[in-house]
């Protein structure tokens, strides 16, 4: 499944034509390839006070540790691969001004596929109003900046939670989120602010976790015979995991192909079966000795306007997309099925956040996923683990290929990145949330939607 329009407006005669006609020209996004540099050019770190050791210096030091070309002073000629905007120490709305205007002065020199990443602190209960205003302001600022970027560049924010302990700007999970947003792994994540809290497990030195962060872990991916699930399985295997791929018996042949491709094992199973949790656990233990990571990806569409909704359409969507996830997770937790520091990542959808005409059943199921993710997060944290959700926007798969052409075309172009995402974009976000270094990210919903205009 590809978006041939993106190819057409970036090559040959059709490129010239699109330019002349003033048609939208979505960029070819830079995606992760082993061995490629982390960013497309030098990184400018803005914020802080010259001569004072502060958060901006700590961020710059961490980036230097990743062998990046890091500058804290702008010049007139460098084309920036990324600009990191450190706003953690602002106390009043007017404090943001110097850093924001420094970003303004450098924005035109952001390279294609460049990155803007803000790092700020989340407002907390009991904040002084001026402090709360300043902190909340960064959120709206970042989302607007992201909409102004062009040529595949994205803007995202890391928001450090302050309610319990104050999470340091250079804590493992703060840096893991920063690194994800800087990298090509986040190609289709745009305009998002990710909350990072205190680590729920001691994962040691983050540097050890960047290359094959899932080495030694066992992961289960449901709905993995095709589409997003198959790509999640490949990406987790690339990151070192041994993967169990699960799908319905009717998709058995495709499932075996995926399992063989990644050296994993296949389990033919309908996730709505009463004993689905037990069978997953049995398989993971017997074939791999345990279970660390669970990705709830299996999902179906049965779109109808509510006035035309039938019981079979409603019930099927709720059963597969939502009830099965709750039942399987409950079983695994109840049976102490997970190894230490478990991770659950569940597929939500932007439809569950914003609502979508003709998708009341699907939106119920996907909003429900966000609900159980938040509820499971506290239980997982007690085990040193996390539960998070990923909400894709429009992703090019067989599921979305069934959407009528005009609706599909609109869904693609209303995103800031003016295109649909690829399964790998969702897979990279899931792999990040499953990685040990993301330990402070818990109970969150990360949208992978190219900053689709739909929703909050
Ligand atoms: P897809 O239809 O291509 O693949 C879904 C897979 O789930 C299929 O292999 C199917 O056989 C499997 N499946 C369905 N019912 C099952 C069951 N009862 N038990 C086991 N497996 C079952 O879909 P996709 O586009 O790859 O979507 C994957 C997930 O991402 C879904 O949860 C979907 O709702 C979500 N999502 C997709 C998009 C998108 O744009 N494609 C957007 C938002 C969310």
Short mmCIF file of C-alpha atoms and ligand atoms in Angstrom, two decimals:
data_model
loop_
_atom_site.label_atom_id
_atom_site.label_comp_id
_atom_site.label_asym_id
_atom_site.label_seq_id
_atom_site.Cartn_x
_atom_site.Cartn_y
_atom_site.Cartn_z
CA UNK A 1 0.00 0.00 0.00
CA UNK A 2 1.63 3.26 -1.07
CA UNK A 3 0.66 6.84 -1.71
CA UNK A 4 1.72 7.26 -5.35
CA UNK A 5 0.95 11.01 -5.22
CA UNK A 6 3.97 11.61 -2.92
CA UNK A 7 6.22 9.89 -5.46
CA UNK A 8 4.71 11.78 -8.40
CA UNK A 9 5.13 15.28 -6.94
CA UNK A 10 8.74 14.56 -6.05
CA UNK A 11 10.02 13.32 -9.40
CA UNK A 12 10.28 14.28 -13.07
CA UNK A 13 7.65 16.03 -15.13
CA UNK A 14 4.88 15.60 -12.56
CA UNK A 15 7.02 17.45 -10.00
CA UNK A 16 7.27 20.47 -12.30
CA UNK A 17 3.57 20.27 -13.07
CA UNK A 18 2.60 20.11 -9.39
CA UNK A 19 4.81 23.15 -8.72
CA UNK A 20 3.17 25.13 -11.54
CA UNK A 21 -0.32 24.22 -10.42
CA UNK A 22 0.44 25.02 -6.79
CA UNK A 23 -0.65 21.54 -5.68
CA UNK A 24 0.33 20.27 -2.22
CA UNK A 25 3.79 18.71 -2.43
CA UNK A 26 4.28 16.35 0.49
CA UNK A 27 7.95 15.59 1.11
CA UNK A 28 9.59 12.19 0.94
CA UNK A 29 10.14 11.47 4.66
CA UNK A 30 13.50 10.30 5.96
CA UNK A 31 13.02 6.97 7.71
CA UNK A 32 15.39 4.96 9.88
CA UNK A 33 18.17 3.00 8.19
CA UNK A 34 20.89 1.29 10.21
CA UNK A 35 24.15 3.23 9.98
CA UNK A 36 22.57 6.57 8.99
CA UNK A 37 23.38 9.57 11.22
CA UNK A 38 20.87 10.36 13.96
CA UNK A 39 20.07 13.83 12.54
CA UNK A 40 20.50 15.36 9.07
CA UNK A 41 22.92 18.02 10.33
CA UNK A 42 24.28 19.89 13.37
CA UNK A 43 22.03 20.36 16.40
CA UNK A 44 21.42 23.82 17.86
CA UNK A 45 20.46 23.83 21.55
CA UNK A 46 18.61 27.00 22.60
CA UNK A 47 17.60 28.16 26.06
CA UNK A 48 19.24 28.86 29.37
CA UNK A 49 21.51 31.69 30.42
CA UNK A 50 25.05 32.09 29.06
CA UNK A 51 27.65 31.47 31.75
CA UNK A 52 25.22 29.64 34.04
CA UNK A 53 25.27 25.84 34.20
CA UNK A 54 21.67 24.98 33.40
CA UNK A 55 19.33 22.49 31.71
CA UNK A 56 20.33 23.64 28.21
CA UNK A 57 23.95 22.76 29.04
CA UNK A 58 22.89 19.37 30.38
CA UNK A 59 20.97 18.63 27.18
CA UNK A 60 23.92 19.79 25.05
CA UNK A 61 26.27 17.50 27.02
CA UNK A 62 23.96 14.52 26.51
CA UNK A 63 23.78 15.20 22.76
CA UNK A 64 27.59 15.43 22.57
CA UNK A 65 27.65 11.96 24.13
CA UNK A 66 25.77 10.75 21.03
CA UNK A 67 28.56 12.06 18.79
CA UNK A 68 26.42 14.84 17.35
CA UNK A 69 27.76 18.19 16.18
CA UNK A 70 26.18 20.33 18.92
CA UNK A 71 26.16 24.15 19.06
CA UNK A 72 24.74 26.51 21.63
CA UNK A 73 25.42 29.62 19.57
CA UNK A 74 23.75 30.27 16.26
CA UNK A 75 25.60 31.53 13.19
CA UNK A 76 24.32 32.77 9.85
CA UNK A 77 25.36 29.88 7.65
CA UNK A 78 24.74 26.53 9.31
CA UNK A 79 21.83 24.43 8.06
CA UNK A 80 20.46 22.82 11.20
CA UNK A 81 19.58 19.15 11.37
CA UNK A 82 17.66 19.88 14.56
CA UNK A 83 16.91 22.68 16.98
CA UNK A 84 16.30 21.70 20.60
CA UNK A 85 14.45 24.35 22.57
CA UNK A 86 14.97 24.01 26.32
CA UNK A 87 12.23 25.82 28.25
CA UNK A 88 12.31 23.86 31.50
CA UNK A 89 13.40 26.81 33.61
CA UNK A 90 10.86 29.44 32.61
CA UNK A 91 8.82 30.69 35.58
CA UNK A 92 6.64 33.36 33.95
CA UNK A 93 5.12 33.75 30.45
CA UNK A 94 7.54 36.55 29.55
CA UNK A 95 10.56 34.31 30.27
CA UNK A 96 10.02 32.29 27.06
CA UNK A 97 10.66 35.26 24.78
CA UNK A 98 14.47 35.17 24.24
CA UNK A 99 14.51 31.44 23.50
CA UNK A 100 11.46 31.53 21.25
CA UNK A 101 12.85 34.45 19.26
CA UNK A 102 16.19 32.67 18.89
CA UNK A 103 14.26 29.75 17.38
CA UNK A 104 12.44 32.20 15.08
CA UNK A 105 15.76 33.57 13.84
CA UNK A 106 17.01 30.07 12.95
CA UNK A 107 13.89 28.37 11.64
CA UNK A 108 14.54 29.20 7.97
CA UNK A 109 17.82 27.32 8.20
CA UNK A 110 16.23 24.09 9.40
CA UNK A 111 17.16 21.39 6.87
CA UNK A 112 14.55 19.27 5.05
CA UNK A 113 13.54 16.43 7.41
CA UNK A 114 14.95 18.53 10.26
CA UNK A 115 13.56 18.48 13.78
CA UNK A 116 12.36 21.01 16.33
CA UNK A 117 12.03 19.51 19.80
CA UNK A 118 10.91 21.51 22.82
CA UNK A 119 11.76 20.32 26.32
CA UNK A 120 9.58 21.80 29.03
CA UNK A 121 7.95 20.96 32.33
CA UNK A 122 4.30 19.88 32.66
CA UNK A 123 2.07 22.11 34.77
CA UNK A 124 1.46 20.54 38.17
CA UNK A 125 -1.29 20.86 40.79
CA UNK A 126 -0.57 23.81 43.04
CA UNK A 127 1.62 25.63 40.50
CA UNK A 128 1.77 29.37 40.84
CA UNK A 129 -0.56 30.74 38.07
CA UNK A 130 2.24 32.50 36.21
CA UNK A 131 4.31 29.29 36.23
CA UNK A 132 1.33 27.20 35.08
CA UNK A 133 0.62 29.70 32.30
CA UNK A 134 4.21 29.63 31.08
CA UNK A 135 4.35 25.84 31.12
CA UNK A 136 1.01 25.32 29.38
CA UNK A 137 1.97 27.96 26.81
CA UNK A 138 4.79 25.79 25.48
CA UNK A 139 2.24 23.16 24.46
CA UNK A 140 0.25 25.46 22.17
CA UNK A 141 3.45 27.03 20.87
CA UNK A 142 4.98 23.70 19.84
CA UNK A 143 1.82 22.49 18.10
CA UNK A 144 1.68 25.71 16.06
CA UNK A 145 5.36 25.66 15.15
CA UNK A 146 4.95 22.08 13.90
CA UNK A 147 2.22 23.30 11.52
CA UNK A 148 4.60 25.92 10.08
CA UNK A 149 7.41 23.49 9.26
CA UNK A 150 7.85 22.24 5.70
CA UNK A 151 9.87 19.67 3.67
CA UNK A 152 9.35 16.75 6.04
CA UNK A 153 10.56 18.63 9.12
CA UNK A 154 8.63 17.90 12.32
CA UNK A 155 8.10 19.53 15.70
CA UNK A 156 7.49 17.57 18.90
CA UNK A 157 7.75 18.22 22.62
CA UNK A 158 9.11 16.38 25.65
CA UNK A 159 7.18 17.46 28.72
CA UNK A 160 8.76 16.47 32.02
CA UNK A 161 6.30 15.67 34.78
CA UNK A 162 6.80 17.55 38.00
CA UNK A 163 4.06 16.15 40.24
CA UNK A 164 6.10 13.54 42.14
CA UNK A 165 9.87 13.95 41.96
CA UNK A 166 11.11 16.47 39.48
CA UNK A 167 12.36 14.45 36.49
CA UNK A 168 15.80 15.74 35.47
CA UNK A 169 16.22 16.91 31.90
CA UNK A 170 18.97 14.32 31.40
CA UNK A 171 17.12 11.37 33.01
CA UNK A 172 17.21 8.19 30.93
CA UNK A 173 13.62 8.48 29.73
CA UNK A 174 13.82 12.23 29.01
CA UNK A 175 16.78 11.51 26.74
CA UNK A 176 15.07 8.46 25.22
CA UNK A 177 12.09 10.62 24.21
CA UNK A 178 14.39 13.37 22.90
CA UNK A 179 16.38 10.85 20.89
CA UNK A 180 13.23 9.30 19.40
CA UNK A 181 11.93 12.71 18.30
CA UNK A 182 15.31 13.73 16.84
CA UNK A 183 15.69 10.50 14.90
CA UNK A 184 14.23 9.27 11.62
CA UNK A 185 12.26 6.73 13.67
CA UNK A 186 9.69 9.45 14.42
CA UNK A 187 9.23 10.42 10.73
CA UNK A 188 5.41 10.52 10.92
CA UNK A 189 5.09 11.77 14.52
CA UNK A 190 4.42 15.49 14.35
CA UNK A 191 2.97 18.15 16.67
CA UNK A 192 2.96 15.80 19.67
CA UNK A 193 3.87 16.52 23.27
CA UNK A 194 4.93 13.42 25.20
CA UNK A 195 4.81 13.39 29.00
CA UNK A 196 7.78 11.79 30.67
CA UNK A 197 7.59 10.91 34.37
CA UNK A 198 9.90 9.33 36.89
CA UNK A 199 11.40 6.02 35.79
CA UNK A 200 9.38 3.02 37.00
CA UNK A 201 12.47 0.80 36.81
CA UNK A 202 16.20 1.33 37.14
CA UNK A 203 17.41 0.72 33.60
CA UNK A 204 20.99 1.83 34.20
CA UNK A 205 22.96 3.69 31.58
CA UNK A 206 20.79 4.65 28.62
CA UNK A 207 23.66 4.44 26.14
CA UNK A 208 23.51 0.65 26.29
CA UNK A 209 19.96 0.64 25.01
CA UNK A 210 19.95 2.52 21.73
CA UNK A 211 20.99 -0.15 19.21
CA UNK A 212 19.25 -3.41 20.12
CA UNK A 213 17.16 -2.28 23.07
CA UNK A 214 14.99 -5.40 23.13
CA UNK A 215 17.84 -7.94 23.16
CA UNK A 216 16.78 -10.91 25.29
CA UNK A 217 13.11 -9.84 25.46
CA UNK A 218 10.15 -11.90 24.29
CA UNK A 219 7.37 -9.97 22.56
CA UNK A 220 3.87 -10.99 21.44
CA UNK A 221 2.17 -9.07 18.61
CA UNK A 222 -1.50 -9.74 17.83
CA UNK A 223 -2.92 -9.25 14.32
CA UNK A 224 0.59 -9.70 12.92
CA UNK A 225 -0.13 -11.52 9.63
CA UNK A 226 -0.17 -8.24 7.68
CA UNK A 227 -0.29 -4.44 7.85
CA UNK A 228 0.88 -2.62 10.95
CA UNK A 229 1.13 -5.79 13.06
CA UNK A 230 3.51 -7.53 10.63
CA UNK A 231 5.71 -4.44 10.57
CA UNK A 232 5.67 -4.17 14.37
CA UNK A 233 6.88 -7.78 14.53
CA UNK A 234 9.73 -7.02 12.09
CA UNK A 235 10.75 -3.87 13.96
CA UNK A 236 10.76 -5.53 17.39
CA UNK A 237 12.85 -8.37 15.92
CA UNK A 238 15.25 -5.82 14.42
CA UNK A 239 15.59 -4.35 17.91
CA UNK A 240 16.58 -7.74 19.32
CA UNK A 241 13.31 -9.29 20.54
CA UNK A 242 12.17 -12.85 19.96
CA UNK A 243 8.66 -12.40 18.62
CA UNK A 244 5.48 -14.47 18.78
CA UNK A 245 3.12 -13.44 15.98
CA UNK A 246 -0.59 -14.04 16.55
CA UNK A 247 -3.45 -13.95 14.03
CA UNK A 248 -6.66 -15.77 13.11
CA UNK A 249 -6.33 -19.28 11.55
CA UNK A 250 -7.66 -17.90 8.23
CA UNK A 251 -4.49 -15.78 7.98
CA UNK A 252 -2.28 -18.76 8.92
CA UNK A 253 -0.18 -18.87 5.77
CA UNK A 254 0.70 -15.16 5.86
CA UNK A 255 1.39 -15.49 9.59
CA UNK A 256 3.89 -18.30 9.04
CA UNK A 257 5.64 -16.23 6.38
CA UNK A 258 6.08 -13.33 8.84
CA UNK A 259 7.27 -15.67 11.62
CA UNK A 260 9.83 -17.31 9.32
CA UNK A 261 11.06 -13.98 8.01
CA UNK A 262 11.94 -12.74 11.50
CA UNK A 263 12.94 -16.03 13.14
CA UNK A 264 9.92 -15.90 15.43
CA UNK A 265 7.07 -18.31 16.15
CA UNK A 266 3.45 -18.23 14.98
CA UNK A 267 0.34 -18.78 17.09
CA UNK A 268 -2.96 -19.13 15.24
CA UNK A 269 -5.54 -17.70 17.58
CA UNK A 270 -8.67 -15.56 17.55
CA UNK A 271 -7.98 -12.94 20.24
CA UNK A 272 -11.66 -12.97 21.23
CA UNK A 273 -11.44 -16.63 22.39
CA UNK A 274 -12.07 -17.04 26.13
CA UNK A 275 -8.73 -18.76 26.61
CA UNK A 276 -6.72 -16.35 24.40
CA UNK A 277 -4.62 -15.02 27.32
CA UNK A 278 -3.88 -18.53 28.57
CA UNK A 279 -2.85 -19.75 25.11
CA UNK A 280 -0.58 -16.76 24.51
CA UNK A 281 1.14 -17.32 27.85
CA UNK A 282 1.47 -21.06 27.31
CA UNK A 283 3.04 -20.54 23.87
CA UNK A 284 5.43 -17.79 25.01
CA UNK A 285 6.62 -19.83 27.99
CA UNK A 286 6.94 -23.13 26.12
CA UNK A 287 8.71 -21.69 23.06
CA UNK A 288 10.64 -18.76 24.50
CA UNK A 289 10.75 -19.16 28.28
CA UNK A 290 8.66 -16.09 29.20
CA UNK A 291 6.91 -12.94 28.08
CA UNK A 292 8.08 -9.32 28.42
CA UNK A 293 6.27 -7.23 25.82
CA UNK A 294 2.66 -7.44 24.64
CA UNK A 295 1.43 -5.47 21.63
CA UNK A 296 -2.37 -5.38 21.26
CA UNK A 297 -2.65 -4.67 17.55
CA UNK A 298 -5.42 -6.91 16.13
CA UNK A 299 -8.28 -4.73 15.00
CA UNK A 300 -11.20 -4.54 12.59
CA UNK A 301 -13.46 -1.92 10.99
CA UNK A 302 -17.23 -2.36 10.54
CA UNK A 303 -18.17 1.22 9.61
CA UNK A 304 -21.85 2.29 9.52
CA UNK A 305 -23.71 5.43 10.52
CA UNK A 306 -25.17 4.81 13.97
CA UNK A 307 -28.72 5.01 12.58
CA UNK A 308 -27.88 1.98 10.41
CA UNK A 309 -25.81 0.13 13.03
CA UNK A 310 -26.47 -3.58 13.51
CA UNK A 311 -25.70 -5.64 16.61
CA UNK A 312 -23.21 -7.84 14.76
CA UNK A 313 -21.21 -4.82 13.52
CA UNK A 314 -21.16 -3.13 16.90
CA UNK A 315 -20.38 -6.26 18.89
CA UNK A 316 -17.64 -7.55 16.58
CA UNK A 317 -15.68 -4.28 16.76
CA UNK A 318 -15.96 -4.01 20.54
CA UNK A 319 -15.02 -7.69 20.98
CA UNK A 320 -11.86 -7.62 18.82
CA UNK A 321 -10.60 -4.06 19.32
CA UNK A 322 -11.32 -3.58 23.01
CA UNK A 323 -12.76 -6.42 25.12
CA UNK A 324 -10.10 -8.90 23.93
CA UNK A 325 -7.31 -6.49 24.95
CA UNK A 326 -8.73 -6.06 28.44
CA UNK A 327 -9.31 -9.80 28.91
CA UNK A 328 -5.84 -10.84 27.69
CA UNK A 329 -4.03 -8.20 29.77
CA UNK A 330 -6.10 -9.11 32.85
CA UNK A 331 -5.25 -12.77 32.39
CA UNK A 332 -1.53 -12.16 32.01
CA UNK A 333 -1.40 -9.91 35.06
CA UNK A 334 -3.60 -12.24 37.12
CA UNK A 335 -1.51 -15.28 36.22
CA UNK A 336 1.75 -13.39 36.93
CA UNK A 337 2.49 -14.16 33.30
CA UNK A 338 4.95 -11.38 32.62
CA UNK A 339 8.66 -11.42 33.36
CA UNK A 340 10.18 -8.42 35.17
CA UNK A 341 9.47 -4.89 33.85
CA UNK A 342 6.63 -5.79 31.45
CA UNK A 343 5.50 -3.53 28.62
CA UNK A 344 2.06 -3.31 27.06
CA UNK A 345 1.45 -1.14 24.01
CA UNK A 346 -2.09 -1.01 22.56
CA UNK A 347 -3.35 0.32 19.25
CA UNK A 348 -5.78 3.19 19.67
CA UNK A 349 -6.65 5.57 16.80
CA UNK A 350 -7.16 9.27 16.18
CA UNK A 351 -10.82 8.30 15.56
CA UNK A 352 -11.04 7.41 19.25
CA UNK A 353 -9.73 10.86 20.17
CA UNK A 354 -11.64 13.09 17.77
CA UNK A 355 -14.55 10.91 16.72
CA UNK A 356 -15.28 10.07 13.10
CA UNK A 357 -18.53 9.95 11.14
CA UNK A 358 -19.62 6.38 10.48
CA UNK A 359 -17.22 5.01 13.08
CA UNK A 360 -19.12 5.20 16.37
CA UNK A 361 -18.35 1.53 17.11
CA UNK A 362 -14.67 1.87 16.17
CA UNK A 363 -14.30 5.16 18.06
CA UNK A 364 -15.87 3.60 21.18
CA UNK A 365 -13.37 0.76 20.95
CA UNK A 366 -10.36 3.01 20.38
CA UNK A 367 -11.28 5.54 23.09
CA UNK A 368 -11.79 2.50 25.32
CA UNK A 369 -8.21 1.45 24.58
CA UNK A 370 -7.02 4.79 25.94
CA UNK A 371 -9.16 4.19 29.03
CA UNK A 372 -7.74 0.78 29.86
CA UNK A 373 -4.21 1.94 29.07
CA UNK A 374 -4.45 4.59 31.79
CA UNK A 375 -6.01 2.09 34.21
CA UNK A 376 -3.37 -0.60 33.55
CA UNK A 377 -0.52 1.94 33.80
CA UNK A 378 -0.58 2.04 37.60
CA UNK A 379 -0.68 -1.76 37.86
CA UNK A 380 2.19 -2.11 35.42
CA UNK A 381 4.24 0.52 37.27
CA UNK A 382 4.04 -1.65 40.42
CA UNK A 383 5.85 -4.33 38.41
CA UNK A 384 8.42 -1.87 37.04
CA UNK A 385 6.60 -1.87 33.70
CA UNK A 386 4.52 0.47 31.58
CA UNK A 387 1.26 0.50 29.59
CA UNK A 388 0.94 2.97 26.74
CA UNK A 389 -1.14 3.43 23.60
CA UNK A 390 -0.24 4.53 20.09
CA UNK A 391 -2.91 6.36 18.11
CA UNK A 392 -2.24 6.18 14.38
CA UNK A 393 -3.86 8.64 12.03
CA UNK A 394 -4.10 7.58 8.39
CA UNK A 395 -1.68 4.72 7.68
CA UNK A 396 -1.37 3.06 4.26
CA UNK A 397 -2.57 -0.53 4.83
CA UNK A 398 -5.14 -2.96 3.44
CA UNK A 399 -7.51 -1.67 6.13
CA UNK A 400 -7.38 1.91 4.83
CA UNK A 401 -7.26 0.78 1.18
CA UNK A 402 -10.90 -0.22 1.70
CA UNK A 403 -11.89 3.41 2.41
CA UNK A 404 -13.55 5.21 -0.59
CA UNK A 405 -11.01 7.11 -2.75
CA UNK A 406 -12.09 10.69 -2.02
CA UNK A 407 -12.29 10.15 1.75
CA UNK A 408 -8.87 8.47 1.60
CA UNK A 409 -7.34 11.34 -0.37
CA UNK A 410 -8.73 13.94 2.09
CA UNK A 411 -7.48 11.92 5.07
CA UNK A 412 -3.97 11.97 3.61
CA UNK A 413 -3.71 15.67 2.75
CA UNK A 414 -5.24 17.18 5.92
CA UNK A 415 -2.14 16.28 7.92
CA UNK A 416 0.71 18.77 8.38
CA UNK A 417 2.94 16.28 6.54
CA UNK A 418 0.28 16.11 3.75
CA UNK A 419 0.46 12.33 3.39
CA UNK A 420 -0.47 9.05 5.01
CA UNK A 421 2.02 7.23 7.20
CA UNK A 422 3.49 3.78 6.70
CA UNK A 423 3.14 0.78 8.99
CA UNK A 424 6.81 1.20 9.93
CA UNK A 425 6.05 4.64 11.39
CA UNK A 426 3.63 3.10 13.88
CA UNK A 427 6.04 0.23 14.50
CA UNK A 428 8.90 2.61 15.39
CA UNK A 429 6.72 4.40 17.97
CA UNK A 430 5.73 1.07 19.49
CA UNK A 431 9.35 -0.12 19.57
CA UNK A 432 10.33 3.10 21.36
CA UNK A 433 7.60 2.66 23.99
CA UNK A 434 8.61 -1.00 24.46
CA UNK A 435 12.31 -0.13 24.92
CA UNK A 436 13.79 -0.18 28.44
CA UNK A 437 14.92 3.46 28.22
CA UNK A 438 11.29 4.64 27.84
CA UNK A 439 10.70 3.60 31.45
CA UNK A 440 9.31 6.99 32.52
CA UNK A 441 6.66 7.05 29.78
CA UNK A 442 3.58 5.42 31.30
CA UNK A 443 -0.17 5.72 30.68
CA UNK A 444 0.45 7.93 27.63
CA UNK A 445 -1.10 8.09 24.18
CA UNK A 446 1.38 8.84 21.41
CA UNK A 447 -0.21 9.90 18.13
CA UNK A 448 1.47 8.81 14.90
CA UNK A 449 -0.56 10.90 12.49
CA UNK A 450 1.65 13.45 10.69
CA UNK A 451 -0.21 16.08 12.75
CA UNK A 452 -3.55 15.20 11.26
CA UNK A 453 -5.98 18.05 11.76
CA UNK A 454 -8.46 15.63 13.29
CA UNK A 455 -8.72 15.83 17.04
CA UNK A 456 -7.12 17.59 19.96
P1 LIG B 1 -5.20 -4.79 8.93
O1 LIG B 1 -6.64 -5.10 8.68
O2 LIG B 1 -4.31 -4.66 7.75
O3 LIG B 1 -4.58 -5.92 9.90
C1 LIG B 1 -5.25 -6.33 11.08
C2 LIG B 1 -4.85 -7.75 11.41
O4 LIG B 1 -5.58 -8.14 12.59
C3 LIG B 1 -5.20 -8.74 10.31
O5 LIG B 1 -4.10 -9.56 10.00
C4 LIG B 1 -6.36 -9.53 10.90
O6 LIG B 1 -6.43 -10.88 10.44
C5 LIG B 1 -6.02 -9.45 12.39
N1 LIG B 1 -7.21 -9.77 13.20
C6 LIG B 1 -8.47 -9.28 13.03
N2 LIG B 1 -9.30 -9.84 13.93
C7 LIG B 1 -8.55 -10.68 14.69
C8 LIG B 1 -8.85 -11.56 15.77
N3 LIG B 1 -10.10 -11.69 16.24
N4 LIG B 1 -7.84 -12.29 16.31
C9 LIG B 1 -6.57 -12.19 15.82
N5 LIG B 1 -6.23 -11.37 14.79
C10 LIG B 1 -7.21 -10.65 14.23
O7 LIG B 1 -5.19 -3.51 9.84
P2 LIG B 1 -4.03 -2.42 10.11
O8 LIG B 1 -4.33 -1.23 9.29
O9 LIG B 1 -2.70 -3.05 10.04
O10 LIG B 1 -4.39 -2.03 11.63
C11 LIG B 1 -3.73 -2.59 12.75
C12 LIG B 1 -4.22 -1.89 14.01
O11 LIG B 1 -3.98 -0.48 13.90
C13 LIG B 1 -5.73 -2.03 14.26
O12 LIG B 1 -5.96 -2.12 15.64
C14 LIG B 1 -6.29 -0.73 13.72
O13 LIG B 1 -7.52 -0.40 14.30
C15 LIG B 1 -5.18 0.24 14.11
N6 LIG B 1 -5.20 1.47 13.32
C16 LIG B 1 -4.95 1.46 11.97
C17 LIG B 1 -4.99 2.65 11.27
C18 LIG B 1 -4.69 2.73 9.79
O14 LIG B 1 -4.75 3.83 9.23
N7 LIG B 1 -4.35 1.64 9.12
C19 LIG B 1 -5.29 3.85 11.92
C20 LIG B 1 -5.56 3.82 13.29
C21 LIG B 1 -5.50 2.62 13.97
#
